[in-house]
Short mmCIF file of C-alpha atoms in Angstrom, two decimals:
data_model
loop_
_atom_site.label_atom_id
_atom_site.label_comp_id
_atom_site.label_asym_id
_atom_site.label_seq_id
_atom_site.Cartn_x
_atom_site.Cartn_y
_atom_site.Cartn_z
CA MET A 1 65.26 92.03 116.13
CA ALA A 2 68.49 90.33 114.61
CA GLY A 3 67.36 90.28 110.79
CA GLY A 4 67.94 86.17 110.87
CA GLY A 5 64.36 85.76 109.88
CA PHE A 6 64.96 84.16 106.70
CA THR A 7 66.89 81.27 107.48
CA ASP A 8 63.56 79.69 107.73
CA ASP A 9 63.50 76.54 104.70
CA GLY A 10 60.00 77.95 103.25
CA ASN A 11 61.84 80.42 101.74
CA LEU A 12 64.15 78.32 100.50
CA LYS A 13 62.72 78.09 96.95
CA ARG A 14 66.30 76.13 95.10
CA ALA A 15 66.69 73.85 98.06
CA HIS A 16 67.39 70.82 96.14
CA LEU A 17 69.68 72.19 94.07
CA TYR A 18 71.85 72.78 97.19
CA GLU A 19 75.22 71.15 97.41
CA TYR A 20 77.83 71.44 101.01
CA ASN A 21 80.19 69.13 102.42
CA ILE A 22 80.81 69.29 106.55
CA THR A 23 84.00 70.59 106.40
CA SER A 24 86.98 70.97 109.34
CA TYR A 25 86.45 74.72 109.28
CA PHE A 26 82.95 74.68 108.75
CA ILE A 27 83.06 72.43 112.52
CA PHE A 28 85.83 74.73 113.97
CA ALA A 29 83.08 77.72 113.03
CA CYS A 30 80.51 75.92 114.75
CA LEU A 31 82.11 74.72 117.89
CA VAL A 32 83.54 78.26 118.90
CA ALA A 33 80.08 79.87 118.17
CA ALA A 34 78.30 77.06 120.52
CA MET A 35 80.68 77.98 122.78
CA GLY A 36 78.00 81.17 123.92
CA GLY A 37 76.02 77.83 125.21
CA SER A 38 78.60 76.80 127.81
CA LEU A 39 78.85 80.44 129.37
CA PHE A 40 75.29 81.10 130.06
CA GLY A 41 74.94 76.84 130.92
CA TYR A 42 78.36 77.09 133.33
CA ASP A 43 76.34 80.50 135.14
CA LEU A 44 73.07 79.17 135.84
CA GLY A 45 74.42 76.03 137.45
CA VAL A 46 77.90 77.54 139.09
CA SER A 47 75.97 79.94 140.57
CA GLY A 48 73.15 78.14 142.73
CA GLY A 49 75.68 76.06 143.49
CA VAL A 50 77.47 78.04 145.12
CA THR A 51 75.19 80.27 146.94
CA SER A 52 74.65 77.16 148.74
CA MET A 53 77.94 76.67 149.96
CA ASP A 54 78.57 77.66 153.50
CA ASP A 55 81.45 79.38 152.64
CA PHE A 56 79.96 81.83 150.27
CA LEU A 57 77.24 82.76 153.23
CA LYS A 58 79.80 83.49 155.91
CA GLU A 59 82.17 85.76 153.45
CA PHE A 60 78.92 87.50 151.78
CA PHE A 61 75.42 86.66 153.92
CA PRO A 62 76.25 85.90 157.35
CA LYS A 63 72.35 85.81 158.29
CA ILE A 64 71.94 83.13 156.29
CA TYR A 65 74.49 81.13 157.39
CA ARG A 66 73.52 81.51 160.90
CA ARG A 67 70.15 80.75 159.47
CA LYS A 68 70.65 77.58 158.48
CA GLN A 69 73.11 76.59 161.43
CA GLU A 70 70.39 77.22 164.13
CA SER A 71 66.90 75.28 164.27
CA LEU A 72 64.41 77.09 163.60
CA THR A 73 60.76 76.33 163.30
CA GLU A 74 60.08 77.84 160.01
CA THR A 75 60.44 75.73 156.61
CA ASP A 76 64.50 74.81 155.27
CA TYR A 77 63.89 77.34 152.62
CA CYS A 78 62.96 80.57 154.60
CA LYS A 79 66.51 80.71 155.80
CA TYR A 80 67.17 81.67 152.41
CA ASP A 81 65.02 84.49 152.30
CA ASN A 82 67.32 87.26 151.71
CA GLN A 83 66.99 91.00 149.73
CA LEU A 84 70.58 90.83 148.86
CA LEU A 85 70.77 87.17 147.98
CA THR A 86 67.61 87.96 145.10
CA LEU A 87 69.55 90.86 143.83
CA PHE A 88 72.82 88.68 143.46
CA THR A 89 70.88 86.22 141.12
CA SER A 90 68.29 88.48 139.95
CA SER A 91 70.94 91.13 138.18
CA LEU A 92 72.44 88.31 135.65
CA TYR A 93 69.02 87.89 134.44
CA PHE A 94 67.66 92.26 134.75
CA ALA A 95 71.20 92.83 133.00
CA GLY A 96 70.80 89.69 130.34
CA LEU A 97 67.53 91.14 129.79
CA ILE A 98 68.37 94.58 128.68
CA SER A 99 71.28 94.06 126.81
CA THR A 100 69.59 91.58 124.66
CA PHE A 101 67.83 95.16 123.28
CA GLY A 102 71.72 96.49 122.31
CA ALA A 103 72.39 93.45 121.43
CA SER A 104 69.65 93.10 118.56
CA TYR A 105 71.62 96.33 117.01
CA VAL A 106 74.91 94.66 116.79
CA THR A 107 73.49 91.69 115.72
CA ARG A 108 71.74 93.54 113.31
CA ILE A 109 74.26 95.51 112.01
CA TYR A 110 77.73 94.94 112.78
CA GLY A 111 76.99 91.20 112.48
CA ARG A 112 76.63 87.90 115.00
CA LYS A 113 80.25 87.77 115.23
CA GLY A 114 80.35 91.43 116.60
CA SER A 115 77.70 89.82 119.35
CA ILE A 116 79.69 87.13 120.24
CA LEU A 117 83.08 88.64 120.29
CA VAL A 118 80.98 91.60 123.27
CA GLY A 119 79.50 88.77 124.52
CA GLY A 120 82.57 86.77 125.32
CA ILE A 121 84.82 89.75 126.92
CA SER A 122 81.77 90.71 128.89
CA PHE A 123 81.60 87.51 130.85
CA PHE A 124 85.57 87.15 131.05
CA PHE A 125 85.48 90.16 133.46
CA GLY A 126 82.11 89.79 134.99
CA GLY A 127 83.69 86.00 136.46
CA VAL A 128 87.31 88.17 137.19
CA ILE A 129 85.28 90.63 139.35
CA ASN A 130 82.93 88.03 141.13
CA ALA A 131 86.27 85.48 141.83
CA ALA A 132 87.76 88.53 143.66
CA SER A 133 84.76 90.20 145.30
CA VAL A 134 85.24 91.48 148.50
CA ASN A 135 81.88 93.14 149.13
CA ILE A 136 78.56 92.74 147.52
CA LEU A 137 78.81 95.54 145.18
CA MET A 138 81.70 93.59 143.25
CA LEU A 139 79.79 90.60 143.25
CA ILE A 140 76.68 92.86 141.96
CA ILE A 141 78.19 94.25 138.89
CA GLY A 142 80.18 91.19 138.01
CA ARG A 143 76.39 89.97 137.90
CA ILE A 144 76.23 92.35 135.67
CA LEU A 145 78.64 92.09 133.19
CA LEU A 146 77.75 88.19 133.26
CA GLY A 147 74.48 88.89 132.54
CA ALA A 148 75.05 90.95 129.38
CA GLY A 149 77.49 88.70 128.31
CA ILE A 150 74.63 86.25 128.37
CA GLY A 151 72.38 88.42 126.58
CA PHE A 152 74.80 89.29 123.62
CA GLY A 153 75.86 85.53 123.30
CA ASN A 154 72.06 84.00 123.25
CA GLN A 155 71.16 86.00 121.22
CA ALA A 156 74.14 86.12 118.30
CA VAL A 157 74.93 82.39 118.94
CA PRO A 158 71.53 80.43 118.17
CA LEU A 159 70.69 82.69 115.02
CA TYR A 160 75.23 81.95 113.58
CA LEU A 161 74.30 78.51 114.21
CA SER A 162 71.26 78.16 112.13
CA GLU A 163 72.62 80.93 109.08
CA ILE A 164 75.89 78.81 109.13
CA SER A 165 74.52 75.26 108.61
CA PRO A 166 73.18 73.64 105.77
CA ALA A 167 69.65 73.43 105.61
CA LYS A 168 68.88 69.94 105.99
CA HIS A 169 70.78 69.41 109.35
CA ARG A 170 70.12 73.55 110.81
CA GLY A 171 67.90 71.86 113.81
CA ALA A 172 70.86 69.37 114.78
CA ILE A 173 73.37 72.06 114.47
CA ASN A 174 71.22 74.22 116.05
CA GLN A 175 70.44 72.26 119.04
CA LEU A 176 74.72 72.24 119.64
CA PHE A 177 73.17 75.25 121.74
CA GLN A 178 71.66 73.58 123.64
CA LEU A 179 74.02 70.76 123.68
CA THR A 180 76.95 72.82 125.10
CA THR A 181 74.17 74.11 127.26
CA CYS A 182 73.43 70.94 129.04
CA LEU A 183 77.10 70.75 129.08
CA GLY A 184 78.58 73.43 131.14
CA ILE A 185 75.68 72.94 133.07
CA LEU A 186 76.78 69.46 134.40
CA ILE A 187 80.58 70.79 134.38
CA ALA A 188 79.68 73.47 136.74
CA ASN A 189 77.71 70.63 138.80
CA ALA A 190 80.80 68.98 138.86
CA ILE A 191 83.07 72.01 139.74
CA ASN A 192 80.86 72.88 142.97
CA TYR A 193 80.87 69.67 144.26
CA ALA A 194 84.35 69.77 144.08
CA THR A 195 85.60 73.42 145.61
CA GLU A 196 83.26 72.69 147.78
CA GLN A 197 85.87 70.73 149.53
CA LEU A 198 88.40 73.15 149.15
CA HIS A 199 88.44 75.81 152.00
CA PRO A 200 87.18 78.84 152.40
CA TRP A 201 87.86 79.52 148.72
CA GLY A 202 86.25 77.40 146.68
CA TRP A 203 83.60 79.41 145.61
CA ARG A 204 86.16 81.91 144.11
CA LEU A 205 87.75 79.06 141.90
CA SER A 206 83.75 78.00 141.30
CA LEU A 207 83.13 81.93 139.61
CA GLY A 208 86.43 82.69 138.69
CA LEU A 209 86.46 79.69 135.84
CA ALA A 210 84.07 80.59 134.00
CA THR A 211 87.16 82.92 131.84
CA PHE A 212 87.80 79.80 130.82
CA PRO A 213 85.19 79.50 127.92
CA ALA A 214 84.49 83.16 127.61
CA THR A 215 88.34 83.14 126.23
CA LEU A 216 88.29 80.19 124.71
CA MET A 217 84.81 81.97 122.79
CA PHE A 218 86.31 85.40 122.37
CA LEU A 219 89.65 83.74 120.43
CA GLY A 220 87.95 81.50 118.46
CA GLY A 221 85.28 84.17 117.28
CA LEU A 222 88.48 86.52 116.43
CA ILE A 223 89.09 84.25 112.92
CA LEU A 224 85.45 83.55 112.84
CA PRO A 225 84.08 84.02 109.29
CA GLU A 226 80.66 85.94 109.19
CA THR A 227 77.82 84.38 108.54
CA PRO A 228 76.84 84.88 104.68
CA ASN A 229 73.10 86.17 105.93
CA SER A 230 75.13 89.01 107.95
CA LEU A 231 76.98 89.82 104.75
CA VAL A 232 74.29 90.09 102.77
CA GLU A 233 72.45 92.19 104.49
CA GLN A 234 74.94 94.31 104.48
CA GLY A 235 75.22 95.34 100.88
CA LYS A 236 78.75 92.95 100.69
CA LEU A 237 77.83 90.07 98.01
CA GLU A 238 81.02 89.62 96.94
CA GLU A 239 82.53 88.64 101.07
CA ALA A 240 78.95 86.80 100.96
CA LYS A 241 80.37 84.51 98.49
CA LYS A 242 82.87 83.98 99.28
CA VAL A 243 82.34 82.64 103.22
CA LEU A 244 79.82 80.42 101.47
CA ILE A 245 81.60 78.56 99.37
CA LYS A 246 84.48 77.63 101.91
CA VAL A 247 81.71 76.94 104.54
CA ARG A 248 80.00 74.18 102.16
CA GLY A 249 83.09 73.14 100.64
CA THR A 250 81.66 74.05 97.24
CA PRO A 251 82.01 75.81 94.44
CA ASN A 252 78.77 74.95 93.83
CA ILE A 253 76.20 77.39 95.86
CA ASP A 254 74.22 79.63 93.52
CA ALA A 255 71.68 78.35 94.42
CA GLU A 256 71.80 78.87 97.78
CA PHE A 257 73.15 82.28 97.15
CA ALA A 258 70.27 83.39 95.08
CA ASP A 259 68.05 82.33 97.30
CA LEU A 260 69.98 84.46 99.98
CA VAL A 261 70.30 87.34 97.61
CA GLU A 262 65.74 87.43 97.42
CA ALA A 263 65.09 86.69 101.24
CA SER A 264 67.37 89.81 102.58
CA ASP A 265 65.83 91.62 99.53
CA ALA A 266 62.69 90.71 100.36
CA ALA A 267 63.17 91.42 104.30
CA ARG A 268 64.90 95.01 103.44
CA ALA A 269 61.41 95.79 101.51
CA ILE A 270 59.56 95.84 105.05
CA LYS A 271 59.68 99.40 105.83
CA HIS A 272 58.79 98.77 109.72
CA PRO A 273 59.70 95.61 110.75
CA PHE A 274 58.17 95.63 114.37
CA ARG A 275 55.19 97.36 113.20
CA ASN A 276 54.87 94.79 110.79
CA LEU A 277 54.37 91.84 113.25
CA LEU A 278 51.31 93.92 114.52
CA LEU A 279 49.50 93.28 111.28
CA LYS A 280 46.43 90.66 111.34
CA LYS A 281 48.12 88.00 108.95
CA ASN A 282 51.19 88.01 111.70
CA ARG A 283 49.84 87.82 114.58
CA PRO A 284 49.32 83.79 115.32
CA GLN A 285 53.21 83.69 114.38
CA LEU A 286 53.71 86.56 116.81
CA VAL A 287 51.82 86.01 119.84
CA ILE A 288 52.30 81.83 119.76
CA GLY A 289 55.40 81.51 118.15
CA ALA A 290 57.82 84.56 119.14
CA LEU A 291 56.33 84.84 122.03
CA GLY A 292 53.98 81.84 123.71
CA ILE A 293 56.26 79.32 123.03
CA PRO A 294 58.75 81.19 124.54
CA ALA A 295 57.71 82.31 127.48
CA PHE A 296 55.83 79.44 128.11
CA GLN A 297 59.34 77.37 128.15
CA GLN A 298 60.26 79.85 130.92
CA LEU A 299 56.92 79.64 132.90
CA THR A 300 57.76 75.98 133.55
CA GLY A 301 60.36 77.19 135.90
CA MET A 302 62.56 74.88 134.60
CA ASN A 303 64.97 77.23 134.38
CA SER A 304 64.30 78.29 137.89
CA ILE A 305 65.03 74.51 138.91
CA LEU A 306 68.08 73.91 137.47
CA PHE A 307 69.28 77.86 138.97
CA TYR A 308 68.58 77.07 142.46
CA ALA A 309 68.73 73.07 142.59
CA PRO A 310 71.51 72.83 145.02
CA VAL A 311 69.39 74.78 147.39
CA PHE A 312 66.33 73.07 146.58
CA PHE A 313 68.06 69.91 147.42
CA GLN A 314 69.27 71.72 150.31
CA THR A 315 65.61 72.20 152.11
CA LEU A 316 64.90 68.95 151.56
CA GLY A 317 66.76 67.60 154.00
CA PHE A 318 69.80 67.11 151.77
CA GLY A 319 74.02 67.66 153.22
CA SER A 320 75.72 70.37 150.94
CA SER A 321 78.25 67.72 149.58
CA ALA A 322 74.45 65.72 148.66
CA ALA A 323 72.88 68.21 147.49
CA LEU A 324 75.30 68.83 144.64
CA PHE A 325 75.78 65.58 143.96
CA SER A 326 71.84 65.84 142.77
CA SER A 327 71.86 68.65 141.11
CA LEU A 328 75.27 67.02 139.09
CA ILE A 329 72.37 64.16 138.53
CA THR A 330 70.28 66.60 136.60
CA SER A 331 71.88 68.16 134.67
CA GLY A 332 73.80 64.41 133.43
CA ALA A 333 70.45 64.06 132.74
CA LEU A 334 69.59 67.71 130.33
CA VAL A 335 72.80 66.63 128.22
CA ILE A 336 71.44 62.91 127.51
CA ALA A 337 68.20 64.32 125.90
CA ALA A 338 70.06 67.50 124.44
CA LEU A 339 72.06 63.98 122.51
CA ILE A 340 69.19 62.48 121.75
CA SER A 341 67.08 65.80 120.47
CA MET A 342 70.22 66.41 118.09
CA GLY A 343 70.47 62.76 116.72
CA LEU A 344 66.03 63.08 115.59
CA VAL A 345 65.23 66.39 116.13
CA ASP A 346 65.82 67.03 112.13
CA LYS A 347 64.22 63.67 110.91
CA PHE A 348 60.73 64.30 112.89
CA GLY A 349 60.68 68.10 113.06
CA ARG A 350 60.69 70.83 115.92
CA ARG A 351 56.04 70.61 116.42
CA ALA A 352 56.84 66.48 116.88
CA PHE A 353 59.56 67.82 120.35
CA PHE A 354 57.06 70.80 121.53
CA LEU A 355 54.59 67.82 121.75
CA GLU A 356 56.71 65.26 123.35
CA ALA A 357 58.44 67.25 125.35
CA GLY A 358 55.25 69.36 126.54
CA THR A 359 53.64 65.81 127.45
CA GLU A 360 56.40 65.02 129.41
CA MET A 361 57.16 67.74 131.36
CA PHE A 362 53.34 68.09 132.71
CA ILE A 363 53.32 64.08 133.50
CA CYS A 364 56.72 64.46 135.43
CA MET A 365 55.08 67.43 137.77
#
């Protein structure tokens, strides 16, 4: 647990007294933090495209390349049936899963900013190793580092954005993570479409460019403010006040600060938070909110479709360039949907979007 539970609007007893201005300092903090989404999105988009490139397959998976060139009686999808290729793709997500446990500790004890910095560093080195890979072992090591970076970033960034944003705009600001994720996917697909023409090293450029957003996130993270919530959790009350004043652009932050302190005290009073989640009164929130909704969102297969989109399109008979271009169209639709969501989520609420999205996905599928 990252300890950010007291950002919930239900704990904002004095919300009607809150004052804020949208300052340049606040905008900068949000943009830097949201770069974590672009890291996740870029890798999600770039890896699927790279695994469909002939130059990449020739160097690391020659058997798959030969299958692609041969006229086989099996389905086109079976041509990609390879355990090492599966290891290449899945190692990132397994590393991301394991790293979330370490990220939880760092985020809670050392703050959201600490996890953002660790994520940026790990992603940078993962991108460098992948771009310089000469064997599958280097590819896997690079993927593990990328996964660790995603594990830290995906936990800290949404939490950071929620805690740094004014309560009235929290939904839209938190959606910055989704928007930058979608933009990362779109940019990755555009880069893949271009680098696919650069023989035989285009795939290295695609993988290596992941270091660019990682560098921006790390350098920006060095001057990011820690969130007031995290500072209150750490007992740094005066520093938390100063940051809240700077982020909100007004000295009148007493009401919001009092709510933060009260919520932090209430959270600290729970001696065994994980055990508390299993209490009967908390089971609906745990099963439906914490486990059910995220799990079913993943089980729709949307991430798999995005990751393997170029391969899917190729198995349907598209050429390599056409498959990459089709993926570009899909990721463009993602960006448009994220922008619509940002503009409307605070007006209609989160529940309305769950219902709308579920209905839309059911019809489309």
